[in-house]
Each structure stands twice: as C-alpha cells, then as structure tokens.
Amino acid sequence: MPIFALVDCNNFYASCERVFQPKLNRKPLVVLSNNDGCVIARSQEAKKLGISMGVPLFKIKDIIERYNVITFSSNYALYGDMSSRVMSILTEKCYEVEIYSIDECFLNLEKTPNPVAWCKQIRQTLLKWVGIPVSIGIG
C-alpha cells in the first residue's frame, strides 16, 4: 500500500526571516506584499494577535504599534533560496519527491521502513541544516 507524506514549511516567509535574525523568535512578525500593502505571511505569534492573511497594513496599524509587531517587505529571492535548500535535502533523502509549491511537497515513503521515525528525523535535519521548521503529515 502506498504511503505518502506532505511536508509543509511552517509560516514559511516568517520562518525564513527568522533564520537570519534569531532574536525575532517568539516575537510577532508579518511579511508584507510587494508594495507593503497587505499581509502575506504571519508568525504564529502574529496569528494569535488576530492578524488575518491578506489584511491591508493600514487596517492593523494599531495592532502593529500596540504589540510591537515586526514587519518585513517580502524578499522573494531569499524565500526561493531557502525553498531550494529545503527541497534539495528532501530530494536527497527521499527517492520520490513532488514539489507542490514554494513551501510544500509530497514524498513517496513506500520504500521507507519506518515512515514515522524517518519523518521525525527529517524534521530535525531540516531545522538543524536550514533553520526552517516543518510539519509532516503521513497518509
């Protein structure tokens, strides 16, 4: 029976920013669209403050100021590079990978003796080698 996994990078754009500025860990942050008009990514802390995906920046100025939410202009070169790092590790460690988006891919784990243990190990590897936390679902 086939076994597949979905790897999803957690809060990807926000996580990419944190790789190079670890002092931002556990602080609320958002990444804004090309012209800084709308929120396109949020850290878990920003989500807990009620900041919605796609909300225009001007509508949440009070939340940004009240809770010292850090804002970033989007940096697609950085996000593409970090995605390539994650995907190359997954491609190296798994015999069949289908990249779905910049921060998600499917893995065929049919030939993996212990898929749960393998997924736990790959999560640790990606966090250690790239600094990006991921969630993995197996089905």
CSV table of C-alpha atoms in Angstrom, one decimal:
chain,number,residue,atom,x,y,z
A,1,MET,CA,0.0,0.0,0.0
A,2,PRO,CA,1.4,3.4,-0.9
A,3,ILE,CA,2.5,5.7,1.9
A,4,PHE,CA,2.8,9.4,1.2
A,5,ALA,CA,3.8,12.4,3.3
A,6,LEU,CA,3.0,16.1,2.9
A,7,VAL,CA,5.8,18.3,4.1
A,8,ASP,CA,4.8,21.9,4.8
A,9,CYS,CA,7.2,24.6,6.0
A,10,ASN,CA,5.7,26.3,9.0
A,11,ASN,CA,4.9,30.0,8.5
A,12,PHE,CA,7.5,29.9,5.7
A,13,TYR,CA,8.2,33.5,4.8
A,14,ALA,CA,8.3,34.5,8.5
A,15,SER,CA,10.5,31.5,9.3
A,16,CYS,CA,12.9,32.5,6.5
A,17,GLU,CA,13.3,35.9,8.1
A,18,ARG,CA,13.9,34.4,11.5
A,19,VAL,CA,16.8,32.2,10.2
A,20,PHE,CA,18.9,35.2,9.7
A,21,GLN,CA,17.6,37.1,12.8
A,22,PRO,CA,17.1,34.6,15.5
A,23,LYS,CA,16.4,37.4,18.0
A,24,LEU,CA,12.9,37.5,16.3
A,25,ASN,CA,12.0,34.0,17.6
A,26,ARG,CA,8.8,34.1,19.7
A,27,LYS,CA,8.1,37.7,18.6
A,28,PRO,CA,5.1,38.6,16.4
A,29,LEU,CA,6.1,39.3,12.8
A,30,VAL,CA,4.4,39.7,9.4
A,31,VAL,CA,5.6,39.8,5.9
A,32,LEU,CA,4.0,42.3,3.5
A,33,SER,CA,3.2,42.1,-0.2
A,34,ASN,CA,5.4,43.6,-2.9
A,35,ASN,CA,4.5,47.2,-2.2
A,36,ASP,CA,3.9,46.6,1.6
A,37,GLY,CA,0.1,46.9,1.1
A,38,CYS,CA,-1.1,43.6,2.6
A,39,VAL,CA,0.0,40.8,5.0
A,40,ILE,CA,1.0,37.7,3.0
A,41,ALA,CA,2.7,35.8,5.9
A,42,ARG,CA,2.4,35.7,9.7
A,43,SER,CA,4.3,34.2,12.5
A,44,GLN,CA,2.3,32.1,15.0
A,45,GLU,CA,2.5,35.0,17.5
A,46,ALA,CA,1.0,37.4,14.9
A,47,LYS,CA,-1.8,34.9,14.2
A,48,LYS,CA,-2.6,34.8,17.9
A,49,LEU,CA,-3.0,38.6,17.9
A,50,GLY,CA,-5.8,38.2,15.3
A,51,ILE,CA,-3.9,39.4,12.3
A,52,SER,CA,-5.5,37.9,9.2
A,53,MET,CA,-3.9,36.8,6.0
A,54,GLY,CA,-4.4,39.4,3.2
A,55,VAL,CA,-5.4,42.2,5.6
A,56,PRO,CA,-4.2,45.6,4.4
A,57,LEU,CA,-1.5,47.0,6.6
A,58,PHE,CA,-3.4,50.3,7.3
A,59,LYS,CA,-6.2,48.3,8.9
A,60,ILE,CA,-3.9,46.8,11.5
A,61,LYS,CA,-1.6,49.7,12.3
A,62,ASP,CA,-3.0,49.9,15.9
A,63,ILE,CA,-2.2,46.2,16.5
A,64,ILE,CA,1.3,46.6,14.9
A,65,GLU,CA,2.1,49.5,17.2
A,66,ARG,CA,0.4,48.2,20.4
A,67,TYR,CA,2.1,44.8,20.2
A,68,ASN,CA,5.4,45.8,18.5
A,69,VAL,CA,4.8,43.5,15.6
A,70,ILE,CA,7.8,43.4,13.3
A,71,THR,CA,7.1,44.0,9.6
A,72,PHE,CA,9.1,42.9,6.6
A,73,SER,CA,8.8,43.7,3.0
A,74,SER,CA,8.7,40.5,1.0
A,75,ASN,CA,12.1,39.1,-0.2
A,76,TYR,CA,11.3,36.5,-2.8
A,77,ALA,CA,14.9,35.9,-3.6
A,78,LEU,CA,15.5,34.8,0.0
A,79,TYR,CA,12.4,32.7,0.1
A,80,GLY,CA,13.3,31.0,-3.2
A,81,ASP,CA,16.8,30.2,-2.0
A,82,MET,CA,15.5,28.8,1.3
A,83,SER,CA,12.9,26.7,-0.5
A,84,SER,CA,15.7,25.3,-2.8
A,85,ARG,CA,17.7,24.3,0.3
A,86,VAL,CA,14.7,22.5,1.9
A,87,MET,CA,13.7,20.8,-1.4
A,88,SER,CA,17.2,19.7,-2.2
A,89,ILE,CA,17.6,18.0,1.2
A,90,LEU,CA,14.2,16.2,0.8
A,91,THR,CA,15.2,15.2,-2.8
A,92,GLU,CA,18.5,13.8,-1.5
A,93,LYS,CA,16.8,11.9,1.4
A,94,CYS,CA,13.7,10.6,-0.4
A,95,TYR,CA,13.6,8.6,-3.6
A,96,GLU,CA,10.5,10.3,-4.9
A,97,VAL,CA,9.5,14.0,-4.3
A,98,GLU,CA,6.8,16.0,-5.9
A,99,ILE,CA,7.2,19.8,-5.2
A,100,TYR,CA,3.8,21.4,-4.9
A,101,SER,CA,4.7,25.0,-4.0
A,102,ILE,CA,7.5,27.1,-2.6
A,103,ASP,CA,6.9,25.6,0.9
A,104,GLU,CA,5.2,22.3,0.3
A,105,CYS,CA,5.9,19.0,-1.3
A,106,PHE,CA,4.7,15.4,-1.4
A,107,LEU,CA,7.0,12.5,-0.6
A,108,ASN,CA,6.6,8.8,-1.5
A,109,LEU,CA,7.5,6.9,1.6
A,110,GLU,CA,6.6,3.5,0.2
A,111,LYS,CA,10.2,2.1,0.4
A,112,THR,CA,10.8,3.7,3.9
A,113,PRO,CA,10.9,1.0,6.6
A,114,ASN,CA,9.7,3.3,9.4
A,115,PRO,CA,7.9,6.3,7.9
A,116,VAL,CA,7.1,8.0,11.3
A,117,ALA,CA,10.7,7.7,12.6
A,118,TRP,CA,12.0,8.9,9.2
A,119,CYS,CA,9.7,11.9,9.2
A,120,LYS,CA,10.8,12.9,12.8
A,121,GLN,CA,14.4,12.6,11.7
A,122,ILE,CA,13.9,14.7,8.5
A,123,ARG,CA,12.1,17.4,10.6
A,124,GLN,CA,15.2,17.6,12.9
A,125,THR,CA,17.5,17.6,9.9
A,126,LEU,CA,15.7,20.5,8.1
A,127,LEU,CA,15.6,22.5,11.3
A,128,LYS,CA,19.3,22.0,12.0
A,129,TRP,CA,20.7,22.3,8.5
A,130,VAL,CA,18.3,25.1,7.1
A,131,GLY,CA,16.6,26.5,10.2
A,132,ILE,CA,13.1,26.0,8.8
A,133,PRO,CA,10.5,24.2,11.0
A,134,VAL,CA,8.2,21.9,9.1
A,135,SER,CA,5.1,19.9,9.7
A,136,ILE,CA,4.7,16.5,8.1
A,137,GLY,CA,1.5,14.6,7.6
A,138,ILE,CA,1.5,10.9,6.6
A,139,GLY,CA,-1.3,9.1,4.8
